[in-house]
């Protein structure tokens, strides 16, 4: 029987138990400094970007290399993907060269179409719709700082964007409360099953985790930011959260906009652990995607 290709496109596509196993695996890999160079020996990961990246690119590259594999990094503009060639042809050809491919590509629909035609695992490295690899790393971070994510109150501030939407998906899977304090005109048409408010203070009150992201996501340059000012994470907002609450941000940060330096300088800020955890989460995601194609770790 042929095994279904294991894409990592959006959290709700994957059984909750599997996602929890991937997370447990990421914790174990971090704890054990998991770097067996034979795991991905002879395997290649293609990475295609139509937007900038520091963490996603570096963490996937280091993950593959520590586990003995190779990476090929391409700008989408340098490929025929953005030209005359069909998405189907691009996807089928890639499947003949590499073992898995990660795409950071604006259009979620294009990502889904690539996956539909692909014989190898396709990983979502951020689209305008979602950023599941980021949320896997964020959950590793919350679990290591606060013990468990289940039942926690996570408060999101600012734009309701790809990262916020993925947090909303995760809240259903890991059973935590997500409150998003966002400008009224940016509230999602369907509430995505979470609490949406314009009252930043009430959102922060008794929160275990305070989280924000840039007000201007990549591709939205020139957007006005005034409406986001009431949602800035600053010391008075942090003071409403539970004692011991943590501050998170997927980075890159626009200091003085969505969060002040004074918050980033406190012990509550776990941003660098969160960034490091991209590496451990990426290893676990790659191992799951490639399991059965000669890889066995989970
Ligand atoms: N958080 C994140 O995805 O960062 P990069 O844009 O640097 O990859
Ligand atoms: N929401 C941000 C996340 C960057 C990692 C963006 O899409 O630019």
PDB file of C-alpha atoms and ligand atoms in Angstrom:
ATOM      1  CA  UNK A   1       0.000   0.000   0.000  1.00  0.00           C
ATOM      2  CA  UNK A   2       1.400   3.417  -0.868  1.00  0.00           C
ATOM      3  CA  UNK A   3       1.711   5.835   2.022  1.00  0.00           C
ATOM      4  CA  UNK A   4      -0.031   9.210   1.760  1.00  0.00           C
ATOM      5  CA  UNK A   5       2.336  12.111   1.237  1.00  0.00           C
ATOM      6  CA  UNK A   6       2.721  13.988   4.513  1.00  0.00           C
ATOM      7  CA  UNK A   7       2.263  17.675   3.745  1.00  0.00           C
ATOM      8  CA  UNK A   8       2.520  20.271   6.522  1.00  0.00           C
ATOM      9  CA  UNK A   9       0.215  22.991   5.200  1.00  0.00           C
ATOM     10  CA  UNK A  10      -2.201  23.959   7.961  1.00  0.00           C
ATOM     11  CA  UNK A  11      -2.595  22.642  11.504  1.00  0.00           C
ATOM     12  CA  UNK A  12      -6.250  21.493  11.188  1.00  0.00           C
ATOM     13  CA  UNK A  13      -5.268  19.190   8.279  1.00  0.00           C
ATOM     14  CA  UNK A  14      -3.224  16.999  10.617  1.00  0.00           C
ATOM     15  CA  UNK A  15      -4.722  14.818  13.361  1.00  0.00           C
ATOM     16  CA  UNK A  16      -4.413  16.439  16.789  1.00  0.00           C
ATOM     17  CA  UNK A  17      -2.628  13.392  18.212  1.00  0.00           C
ATOM     18  CA  UNK A  18      -0.025  13.565  15.458  1.00  0.00           C
ATOM     19  CA  UNK A  19       0.577  17.276  16.074  1.00  0.00           C
ATOM     20  CA  UNK A  20       1.031  16.574  19.779  1.00  0.00           C
ATOM     21  CA  UNK A  21       3.532  13.820  18.959  1.00  0.00           C
ATOM     22  CA  UNK A  22       5.455  16.200  16.703  1.00  0.00           C
ATOM     23  CA  UNK A  23       5.557  18.714  19.560  1.00  0.00           C
ATOM     24  CA  UNK A  24       6.756  16.077  22.045  1.00  0.00           C
ATOM     25  CA  UNK A  25       9.380  15.093  19.531  1.00  0.00           C
ATOM     26  CA  UNK A  26      10.561  18.729  19.244  1.00  0.00           C
ATOM     27  CA  UNK A  27      10.959  18.929  23.041  1.00  0.00           C
ATOM     28  CA  UNK A  28      12.942  15.685  23.043  1.00  0.00           C
ATOM     29  CA  UNK A  29      15.152  16.831  20.178  1.00  0.00           C
ATOM     30  CA  UNK A  30      15.934  20.055  22.040  1.00  0.00           C
ATOM     31  CA  UNK A  31      16.641  18.257  25.317  1.00  0.00           C
ATOM     32  CA  UNK A  32      18.845  15.623  23.711  1.00  0.00           C
ATOM     33  CA  UNK A  33      20.637  18.028  21.331  1.00  0.00           C
ATOM     34  CA  UNK A  34      19.391  15.706  18.604  1.00  0.00           C
ATOM     35  CA  UNK A  35      21.866  15.856  15.703  1.00  0.00           C
ATOM     36  CA  UNK A  36      22.322  12.336  14.216  1.00  0.00           C
ATOM     37  CA  UNK A  37      23.955  13.074  10.850  1.00  0.00           C
ATOM     38  CA  UNK A  38      22.629   9.857   9.307  1.00  0.00           C
ATOM     39  CA  UNK A  39      18.944  10.715   9.769  1.00  0.00           C
ATOM     40  CA  UNK A  40      18.526  12.725   6.572  1.00  0.00           C
ATOM     41  CA  UNK A  41      21.687  11.377   4.903  1.00  0.00           C
ATOM     42  CA  UNK A  42      21.415  11.844   1.151  1.00  0.00           C
ATOM     43  CA  UNK A  43      18.137  13.753   1.424  1.00  0.00           C
ATOM     44  CA  UNK A  44      17.438  17.198   0.028  1.00  0.00           C
ATOM     45  CA  UNK A  45      15.000  19.921   1.003  1.00  0.00           C
ATOM     46  CA  UNK A  46      14.125  22.622  -1.529  1.00  0.00           C
ATOM     47  CA  UNK A  47      13.188  25.997  -0.074  1.00  0.00           C
ATOM     48  CA  UNK A  48      11.416  28.527  -2.226  1.00  0.00           C
ATOM     49  CA  UNK A  49      10.857  32.113  -1.084  1.00  0.00           C
ATOM     50  CA  UNK A  50       8.855  34.972  -2.530  1.00  0.00           C
ATOM     51  CA  UNK A  51       9.397  36.969   0.687  1.00  0.00           C
ATOM     52  CA  UNK A  52      12.287  37.681   3.026  1.00  0.00           C
ATOM     53  CA  UNK A  53      13.208  35.360   5.877  1.00  0.00           C
ATOM     54  CA  UNK A  54      15.841  35.079   8.588  1.00  0.00           C
ATOM     55  CA  UNK A  55      14.474  32.518  11.054  1.00  0.00           C
ATOM     56  CA  UNK A  56      12.571  30.218   8.721  1.00  0.00           C
ATOM     57  CA  UNK A  57      15.408  29.923   6.243  1.00  0.00           C
ATOM     58  CA  UNK A  58      18.149  29.569   8.865  1.00  0.00           C
ATOM     59  CA  UNK A  59      16.283  27.097  11.048  1.00  0.00           C
ATOM     60  CA  UNK A  60      15.346  24.831   8.140  1.00  0.00           C
ATOM     61  CA  UNK A  61      18.888  24.983   6.752  1.00  0.00           C
ATOM     62  CA  UNK A  62      20.491  24.197  10.098  1.00  0.00           C
ATOM     63  CA  UNK A  63      17.935  21.463  10.834  1.00  0.00           C
ATOM     64  CA  UNK A  64      18.629  19.705   7.523  1.00  0.00           C
ATOM     65  CA  UNK A  65      22.389  20.080   7.842  1.00  0.00           C
ATOM     66  CA  UNK A  66      22.602  18.886  11.451  1.00  0.00           C
ATOM     67  CA  UNK A  67      20.660  15.795  10.417  1.00  0.00           C
ATOM     68  CA  UNK A  68      22.896  15.089   7.425  1.00  0.00           C
ATOM     69  CA  UNK A  69      20.717  16.446   4.610  1.00  0.00           C
ATOM     70  CA  UNK A  70      21.088  19.171   2.010  1.00  0.00           C
ATOM     71  CA  UNK A  71      19.111  22.271   1.127  1.00  0.00           C
ATOM     72  CA  UNK A  72      18.537  24.072  -2.138  1.00  0.00           C
ATOM     73  CA  UNK A  73      17.294  27.619  -1.720  1.00  0.00           C
ATOM     74  CA  UNK A  74      15.580  29.445  -4.564  1.00  0.00           C
ATOM     75  CA  UNK A  75      13.860  32.774  -4.906  1.00  0.00           C
ATOM     76  CA  UNK A  76      10.431  32.229  -6.486  1.00  0.00           C
ATOM     77  CA  UNK A  77      11.324  35.023  -8.939  1.00  0.00           C
ATOM     78  CA  UNK A  78      14.227  32.962 -10.260  1.00  0.00           C
ATOM     79  CA  UNK A  79      11.949  30.030 -11.045  1.00  0.00           C
ATOM     80  CA  UNK A  80       9.417  29.512 -13.797  1.00  0.00           C
ATOM     81  CA  UNK A  81       6.793  29.276 -11.057  1.00  0.00           C
ATOM     82  CA  UNK A  82       6.091  32.989 -11.442  1.00  0.00           C
ATOM     83  CA  UNK A  83       6.338  32.794 -15.229  1.00  0.00           C
ATOM     84  CA  UNK A  84       4.700  30.771 -17.947  1.00  0.00           C
ATOM     85  CA  UNK A  85       5.135  27.300 -16.453  1.00  0.00           C
ATOM     86  CA  UNK A  86       2.129  25.807 -14.723  1.00  0.00           C
ATOM     87  CA  UNK A  87       2.134  25.206 -10.974  1.00  0.00           C
ATOM     88  CA  UNK A  88       1.398  21.558 -11.718  1.00  0.00           C
ATOM     89  CA  UNK A  89       4.528  21.166 -13.843  1.00  0.00           C
ATOM     90  CA  UNK A  90       6.704  22.949 -11.290  1.00  0.00           C
ATOM     91  CA  UNK A  91       5.398  20.710  -8.544  1.00  0.00           C
ATOM     92  CA  UNK A  92       5.785  17.470 -10.491  1.00  0.00           C
ATOM     93  CA  UNK A  93       9.322  18.360 -11.571  1.00  0.00           C
ATOM     94  CA  UNK A  94      10.397  19.296  -8.024  1.00  0.00           C
ATOM     95  CA  UNK A  95       9.086  15.923  -6.865  1.00  0.00           C
ATOM     96  CA  UNK A  96      11.660  14.235  -9.122  1.00  0.00           C
ATOM     97  CA  UNK A  97      14.643  16.073  -7.597  1.00  0.00           C
ATOM     98  CA  UNK A  98      14.211  16.534  -3.861  1.00  0.00           C
ATOM     99  CA  UNK A  99      12.682  14.685  -0.912  1.00  0.00           C
ATOM    100  CA  UNK A 100      10.630  17.582   0.476  1.00  0.00           C
ATOM    101  CA  UNK A 101       9.998  21.239  -0.313  1.00  0.00           C
ATOM    102  CA  UNK A 102       9.251  24.235   1.862  1.00  0.00           C
ATOM    103  CA  UNK A 103       7.497  27.213   0.331  1.00  0.00           C
ATOM    104  CA  UNK A 104       7.280  30.740   1.721  1.00  0.00           C
ATOM    105  CA  UNK A 105       4.820  31.987  -0.801  1.00  0.00           C
ATOM    106  CA  UNK A 106       2.228  34.778  -0.535  1.00  0.00           C
ATOM    107  CA  UNK A 107      -0.664  32.911  -2.119  1.00  0.00           C
ATOM    108  CA  UNK A 108      -2.068  30.123   0.045  1.00  0.00           C
ATOM    109  CA  UNK A 109      -4.029  28.861  -2.967  1.00  0.00           C
ATOM    110  CA  UNK A 110      -0.776  28.411  -4.890  1.00  0.00           C
ATOM    111  CA  UNK A 111       0.695  26.480  -1.960  1.00  0.00           C
ATOM    112  CA  UNK A 112      -2.333  24.170  -1.904  1.00  0.00           C
ATOM    113  CA  UNK A 113      -2.093  23.635  -5.638  1.00  0.00           C
ATOM    114  CA  UNK A 114       1.609  22.796  -5.384  1.00  0.00           C
ATOM    115  CA  UNK A 115       0.751  20.250  -2.690  1.00  0.00           C
ATOM    116  CA  UNK A 116      -2.087  18.747  -4.738  1.00  0.00           C
ATOM    117  CA  UNK A 117       0.326  17.812  -7.513  1.00  0.00           C
ATOM    118  CA  UNK A 118       3.287  16.892  -5.342  1.00  0.00           C
ATOM    119  CA  UNK A 119       4.660  13.419  -4.727  1.00  0.00           C
ATOM    120  CA  UNK A 120       6.878  14.781  -1.933  1.00  0.00           C
ATOM    121  CA  UNK A 121       5.943  16.539   1.347  1.00  0.00           C
ATOM    122  CA  UNK A 122       5.227  20.258   0.972  1.00  0.00           C
ATOM    123  CA  UNK A 123       5.744  22.455   4.035  1.00  0.00           C
ATOM    124  CA  UNK A 124       4.109  25.847   4.573  1.00  0.00           C
ATOM    125  CA  UNK A 125       6.890  28.270   5.535  1.00  0.00           C
ATOM    126  CA  UNK A 126       4.362  31.165   5.696  1.00  0.00           C
ATOM    127  CA  UNK A 127       1.628  32.294   3.363  1.00  0.00           C
ATOM    128  CA  UNK A 128      -0.678  35.300   3.646  1.00  0.00           C
ATOM    129  CA  UNK A 129      -3.129  32.900   5.287  1.00  0.00           C
ATOM    130  CA  UNK A 130      -1.094  30.980   7.876  1.00  0.00           C
ATOM    131  CA  UNK A 131       2.265  30.195   9.478  1.00  0.00           C
ATOM    132  CA  UNK A 132       1.993  26.744  11.084  1.00  0.00           C
ATOM    133  CA  UNK A 133       5.756  26.174  11.595  1.00  0.00           C
ATOM    134  CA  UNK A 134       5.857  29.328  13.715  1.00  0.00           C
ATOM    135  CA  UNK A 135       3.016  28.187  15.931  1.00  0.00           C
ATOM    136  CA  UNK A 136       4.635  24.779  16.490  1.00  0.00           C
ATOM    137  CA  UNK A 137       7.718  26.621  17.823  1.00  0.00           C
ATOM    138  CA  UNK A 138       5.501  28.943  19.887  1.00  0.00           C
ATOM    139  CA  UNK A 139       3.766  25.983  21.497  1.00  0.00           C
ATOM    140  CA  UNK A 140       7.119  24.385  22.340  1.00  0.00           C
ATOM    141  CA  UNK A 141       8.052  27.698  23.986  1.00  0.00           C
ATOM    142  CA  UNK A 142       4.823  28.021  25.971  1.00  0.00           C
ATOM    143  CA  UNK A 143       5.077  24.419  27.190  1.00  0.00           C
ATOM    144  CA  UNK A 144       8.671  24.821  28.298  1.00  0.00           C
ATOM    145  CA  UNK A 145       7.976  28.106  30.098  1.00  0.00           C
ATOM    146  CA  UNK A 146       4.526  27.427  31.568  1.00  0.00           C
ATOM    147  CA  UNK A 147       4.306  23.634  31.676  1.00  0.00           C
ATOM    148  CA  UNK A 148       1.286  23.151  29.477  1.00  0.00           C
ATOM    149  CA  UNK A 149      -0.712  25.197  27.027  1.00  0.00           C
ATOM    150  CA  UNK A 150      -4.073  23.563  27.748  1.00  0.00           C
ATOM    151  CA  UNK A 151      -6.394  25.906  29.624  1.00  0.00           C
ATOM    152  CA  UNK A 152      -4.041  28.888  29.396  1.00  0.00           C
ATOM    153  CA  UNK A 153      -5.211  32.336  28.365  1.00  0.00           C
ATOM    154  CA  UNK A 154      -3.287  33.660  25.386  1.00  0.00           C
ATOM    155  CA  UNK A 155      -3.924  37.283  24.437  1.00  0.00           C
ATOM    156  CA  UNK A 156      -3.077  38.511  20.936  1.00  0.00           C
ATOM    157  CA  UNK A 157      -2.698  42.225  20.122  1.00  0.00           C
ATOM    158  CA  UNK A 158      -2.635  44.160  16.847  1.00  0.00           C
ATOM    159  CA  UNK A 159      -3.203  42.835  13.368  1.00  0.00           C
ATOM    160  CA  UNK A 160      -5.343  39.757  12.761  1.00  0.00           C
ATOM    161  CA  UNK A 161      -2.852  38.195  10.383  1.00  0.00           C
ATOM    162  CA  UNK A 162      -1.379  34.853   9.267  1.00  0.00           C
ATOM    163  CA  UNK A 163       0.196  34.201  12.675  1.00  0.00           C
ATOM    164  CA  UNK A 164      -2.963  35.185  14.617  1.00  0.00           C
ATOM    165  CA  UNK A 165      -5.105  32.972  12.396  1.00  0.00           C
ATOM    166  CA  UNK A 166      -2.816  30.001  13.022  1.00  0.00           C
ATOM    167  CA  UNK A 167      -2.963  30.651  16.778  1.00  0.00           C
ATOM    168  CA  UNK A 168      -6.773  30.531  16.440  1.00  0.00           C
ATOM    169  CA  UNK A 169      -6.510  27.147  14.704  1.00  0.00           C
ATOM    170  CA  UNK A 170      -4.148  25.916  17.422  1.00  0.00           C
ATOM    171  CA  UNK A 171      -6.509  27.018  20.214  1.00  0.00           C
ATOM    172  CA  UNK A 172      -9.024  24.400  19.075  1.00  0.00           C
ATOM    173  CA  UNK A 173      -6.436  21.632  18.890  1.00  0.00           C
ATOM    174  CA  UNK A 174      -4.601  22.342  22.159  1.00  0.00           C
ATOM    175  CA  UNK A 175      -7.665  23.619  24.017  1.00  0.00           C
ATOM    176  CA  UNK A 176      -6.490  27.029  25.193  1.00  0.00           C
ATOM    177  CA  UNK A 177      -8.349  30.339  25.383  1.00  0.00           C
ATOM    178  CA  UNK A 178      -7.342  32.847  22.713  1.00  0.00           C
ATOM    179  CA  UNK A 179      -8.480  36.454  22.925  1.00  0.00           C
ATOM    180  CA  UNK A 180      -7.513  38.762  20.073  1.00  0.00           C
ATOM    181  CA  UNK A 181      -7.555  42.518  20.660  1.00  0.00           C
ATOM    182  CA  UNK A 182      -7.619  43.952  17.148  1.00  0.00           C
ATOM    183  CA  UNK A 183      -8.976  47.079  15.406  1.00  0.00           C
ATOM    184  CA  UNK A 184     -12.691  46.649  14.657  1.00  0.00           C
ATOM    185  CA  UNK A 185     -12.280  46.747  10.877  1.00  0.00           C
ATOM    186  CA  UNK A 186      -9.717  43.929  10.991  1.00  0.00           C
ATOM    187  CA  UNK A 187     -11.793  41.496  13.005  1.00  0.00           C
ATOM    188  CA  UNK A 188     -12.355  38.340  10.957  1.00  0.00           C
ATOM    189  CA  UNK A 189     -15.798  37.972   9.374  1.00  0.00           C
ATOM    190  CA  UNK A 190     -16.259  34.688  11.219  1.00  0.00           C
ATOM    191  CA  UNK A 191     -14.683  34.974  14.653  1.00  0.00           C
ATOM    192  CA  UNK A 192     -12.614  31.826  13.927  1.00  0.00           C
ATOM    193  CA  UNK A 193     -14.134  30.511  17.154  1.00  0.00           C
ATOM    194  CA  UNK A 194     -12.102  32.834  19.376  1.00  0.00           C
ATOM    195  CA  UNK A 195     -12.945  35.968  21.359  1.00  0.00           C
ATOM    196  CA  UNK A 196     -12.354  39.160  19.386  1.00  0.00           C
ATOM    197  CA  UNK A 197     -12.333  42.479  21.211  1.00  0.00           C
ATOM    198  CA  UNK A 198     -11.247  46.089  20.830  1.00  0.00           C
ATOM    199  CA  UNK A 199     -10.572  46.346  24.563  1.00  0.00           C
ATOM    200  CA  UNK A 200      -6.840  45.696  24.933  1.00  0.00           C
ATOM    201  CA  UNK A 201      -6.925  45.992  28.723  1.00  0.00           C
ATOM    202  CA  UNK A 202      -9.569  43.328  29.195  1.00  0.00           C
ATOM    203  CA  UNK A 203      -7.766  41.049  26.734  1.00  0.00           C
ATOM    204  CA  UNK A 204      -4.543  41.324  28.735  1.00  0.00           C
ATOM    205  CA  UNK A 205      -6.186  40.859  32.133  1.00  0.00           C
ATOM    206  CA  UNK A 206      -5.051  37.579  33.717  1.00  0.00           C
ATOM    207  CA  UNK A 207      -3.423  36.401  30.498  1.00  0.00           C
ATOM    208  CA  UNK A 208      -0.672  33.771  30.742  1.00  0.00           C
ATOM    209  CA  UNK A 209       0.820  34.790  27.412  1.00  0.00           C
ATOM    210  CA  UNK A 210       0.870  38.200  25.751  1.00  0.00           C
ATOM    211  CA  UNK A 211       1.672  37.962  22.053  1.00  0.00           C
ATOM    212  CA  UNK A 212       1.878  40.358  19.173  1.00  0.00           C
ATOM    213  CA  UNK A 213       3.337  40.643  15.679  1.00  0.00           C
ATOM    214  CA  UNK A 214       4.184  43.395  13.248  1.00  0.00           C
ATOM    215  CA  UNK A 215       1.332  45.726  12.330  1.00  0.00           C
ATOM    216  CA  UNK A 216       2.519  45.649   8.722  1.00  0.00           C
ATOM    217  CA  UNK A 217       3.081  42.163   7.377  1.00  0.00           C
ATOM    218  CA  UNK A 218       5.336  41.557   4.385  1.00  0.00           C
ATOM    219  CA  UNK A 219       3.611  42.673   1.223  1.00  0.00           C
ATOM    220  CA  UNK A 220       1.543  45.336   3.063  1.00  0.00           C
ATOM    221  CA  UNK A 221       4.232  48.037   3.109  1.00  0.00           C
ATOM    222  CA  UNK A 222       2.781  51.560   3.201  1.00  0.00           C
ATOM    223  CA  UNK A 223      -0.177  50.539   5.383  1.00  0.00           C
ATOM    224  CA  UNK A 224      -1.258  53.167   7.981  1.00  0.00           C
ATOM    225  CA  UNK A 225      -0.458  52.151  11.565  1.00  0.00           C
ATOM    226  CA  UNK A 226      -2.372  54.737  13.636  1.00  0.00           C
ATOM    227  CA  UNK A 227      -5.335  52.432  14.282  1.00  0.00           C
ATOM    228  CA  UNK A 228      -2.995  49.908  15.943  1.00  0.00           C
ATOM    229  CA  UNK A 229      -1.658  52.341  18.574  1.00  0.00           C
ATOM    230  CA  UNK A 230      -4.212  51.296  21.274  1.00  0.00           C
ATOM    231  CA  UNK A 231      -2.973  47.698  20.851  1.00  0.00           C
ATOM    232  CA  UNK A 232       0.700  48.334  21.556  1.00  0.00           C
ATOM    233  CA  UNK A 233       2.242  45.978  24.128  1.00  0.00           C
ATOM    234  CA  UNK A 234       3.825  48.250  26.746  1.00  0.00           C
ATOM    235  CA  UNK A 235       4.538  47.961  30.505  1.00  0.00           C
ATOM    236  CA  UNK A 236       1.037  49.072  31.535  1.00  0.00           C
ATOM    237  CA  UNK A 237      -0.557  46.395  29.326  1.00  0.00           C
ATOM    238  CA  UNK A 238       1.890  43.734  30.595  1.00  0.00           C
ATOM    239  CA  UNK A 239       0.995  44.717  34.171  1.00  0.00           C
ATOM    240  CA  UNK A 240      -2.564  43.457  33.590  1.00  0.00           C
ATOM    241  CA  UNK A 241      -1.351  39.927  32.784  1.00  0.00           C
ATOM    242  CA  UNK A 242      -0.896  37.184  35.383  1.00  0.00           C
ATOM    243  CA  UNK A 243       2.267  37.304  37.501  1.00  0.00           C
ATOM    244  CA  UNK A 244       4.812  35.186  35.605  1.00  0.00           C
ATOM    245  CA  UNK A 245       3.147  35.816  32.238  1.00  0.00           C
ATOM    246  CA  UNK A 246       5.407  35.664  29.200  1.00  0.00           C
ATOM    247  CA  UNK A 247       5.706  37.953  26.188  1.00  0.00           C
ATOM    248  CA  UNK A 248       6.071  36.388  22.723  1.00  0.00           C
ATOM    249  CA  UNK A 249       6.659  37.677  19.198  1.00  0.00           C
ATOM    250  CA  UNK A 250       7.508  35.607  16.125  1.00  0.00           C
ATOM    251  CA  UNK A 251       9.935  38.351  14.976  1.00  0.00           C
ATOM    252  CA  UNK A 252      11.003  40.446  13.125  1.00  0.00           C
ATOM    253  CA  UNK A 253      10.042  43.129  15.661  1.00  0.00           C
ATOM    254  CA  UNK A 254       9.369  46.792  14.948  1.00  0.00           C
ATOM    255  CA  UNK A 255      10.547  48.122  18.294  1.00  0.00           C
ATOM    256  CA  UNK A 256       8.501  51.036  19.566  1.00  0.00           C
ATOM    257  CA  UNK A 257       5.528  50.061  17.393  1.00  0.00           C
ATOM    258  CA  UNK A 258       3.781  46.809  18.341  1.00  0.00           C
ATOM    259  CA  UNK A 259       5.969  46.423  21.469  1.00  0.00           C
ATOM    260  CA  UNK A 260       8.171  48.740  23.467  1.00  0.00           C
ATOM    261  CA  UNK A 261      11.853  48.184  24.273  1.00  0.00           C
ATOM    262  CA  UNK A 262      10.932  48.320  27.955  1.00  0.00           C
ATOM    263  CA  UNK A 263       8.851  45.125  27.598  1.00  0.00           C
ATOM    264  CA  UNK A 264      11.503  43.392  25.503  1.00  0.00           C
ATOM    265  CA  UNK A 265      14.096  44.127  28.191  1.00  0.00           C
ATOM    266  CA  UNK A 266      12.168  42.281  30.918  1.00  0.00           C
ATOM    267  CA  UNK A 267      12.474  38.623  31.930  1.00  0.00           C
ATOM    268  CA  UNK A 268       8.919  38.129  30.662  1.00  0.00           C
ATOM    269  CA  UNK A 269      10.173  38.363  27.093  1.00  0.00           C
ATOM    270  CA  UNK A 270      11.017  34.912  25.692  1.00  0.00           C
ATOM    271  CA  UNK A 271      11.557  35.992  22.088  1.00  0.00           C
ATOM    272  CA  UNK A 272      15.004  34.455  21.621  1.00  0.00           C
ATOM    273  CA  UNK A 273      13.985  31.086  23.062  1.00  0.00           C
ATOM    274  CA  UNK A 274      10.975  31.269  20.747  1.00  0.00           C
ATOM    275  CA  UNK A 275      13.272  31.931  17.779  1.00  0.00           C
ATOM    276  CA  UNK A 276      15.599  29.076  18.819  1.00  0.00           C
ATOM    277  CA  UNK A 277      12.627  26.751  19.078  1.00  0.00           C
ATOM    278  CA  UNK A 278      11.993  27.201  15.368  1.00  0.00           C
ATOM    279  CA  UNK A 279      15.011  24.925  14.891  1.00  0.00           C
ATOM    280  CA  UNK A 280      13.765  22.152  17.188  1.00  0.00           C
ATOM    281  CA  UNK A 281      10.208  22.354  15.852  1.00  0.00           C
ATOM    282  CA  UNK A 282      11.480  22.305  12.268  1.00  0.00           C
ATOM    283  CA  UNK A 283      13.473  19.141  12.910  1.00  0.00           C
ATOM    284  CA  UNK A 284      10.396  17.441  14.321  1.00  0.00           C
ATOM    285  CA  UNK A 285       8.188  18.584  11.433  1.00  0.00           C
ATOM    286  CA  UNK A 286      10.762  17.423   8.864  1.00  0.00           C
ATOM    287  CA  UNK A 287      11.147  14.065  10.610  1.00  0.00           C
ATOM    288  CA  UNK A 288       7.376  13.558  10.547  1.00  0.00           C
ATOM    289  CA  UNK A 289       7.084  14.569   6.885  1.00  0.00           C
ATOM    290  CA  UNK A 290       9.920  12.261   5.884  1.00  0.00           C
ATOM    291  CA  UNK A 291       9.108   9.365   8.216  1.00  0.00           C
ATOM    292  CA  UNK A 292       8.565   6.222   6.198  1.00  0.00           C
ATOM    293  CA  UNK A 293      10.783   7.453   3.370  1.00  0.00           C
ATOM    294  CA  UNK A 294      13.759   5.983   5.209  1.00  0.00           C
ATOM    295  CA  UNK A 295      13.487   8.202   8.274  1.00  0.00           C
ATOM    296  CA  UNK A 296      12.423   6.800  11.656  1.00  0.00           C
ATOM    297  CA  UNK A 297      12.483   8.905  14.813  1.00  0.00           C
ATOM    298  CA  UNK A 298       9.051   9.844  16.096  1.00  0.00           C
TER     299      UNK A 298
HETATM  300  N1  LIG B   1       9.170  34.389  12.354  1.00  0.00           N
HETATM  301  C1  LIG B   1       9.597  34.179  11.091  1.00  0.00           C
HETATM  302  O1  LIG B   1       9.002  33.438  10.308  1.00  0.00           O
HETATM  303  O2  LIG B   1      10.735  34.852  10.800  1.00  0.00           O
HETATM  304  P1  LIG B   1      11.402  35.005   9.380  1.00  0.00           P
HETATM  305  O3  LIG B   1      10.512  35.903   8.557  1.00  0.00           O
HETATM  306  O4  LIG B   1      12.733  35.647   9.665  1.00  0.00           O
HETATM  307  O5  LIG B   1      11.542  33.662   8.731  1.00  0.00           O
HETATM  308  N1  LIG B   2       2.864  38.477   9.952  1.00  0.00           N
HETATM  309  C1  LIG B   2       4.254  38.557   9.545  1.00  0.00           C
HETATM  310  C2  LIG B   2       4.987  37.374  10.036  1.00  0.00           C
HETATM  311  C3  LIG B   2       6.462  37.395   9.725  1.00  0.00           C
HETATM  312  C4  LIG B   2       7.180  36.158  10.195  1.00  0.00           C
HETATM  313  C5  LIG B   2       4.341  38.659   8.044  1.00  0.00           C
HETATM  314  O1  LIG B   2       3.598  37.950   7.339  1.00  0.00           O
HETATM  315  O2  LIG B   2       5.147  39.460   7.550  1.00  0.00           O
END
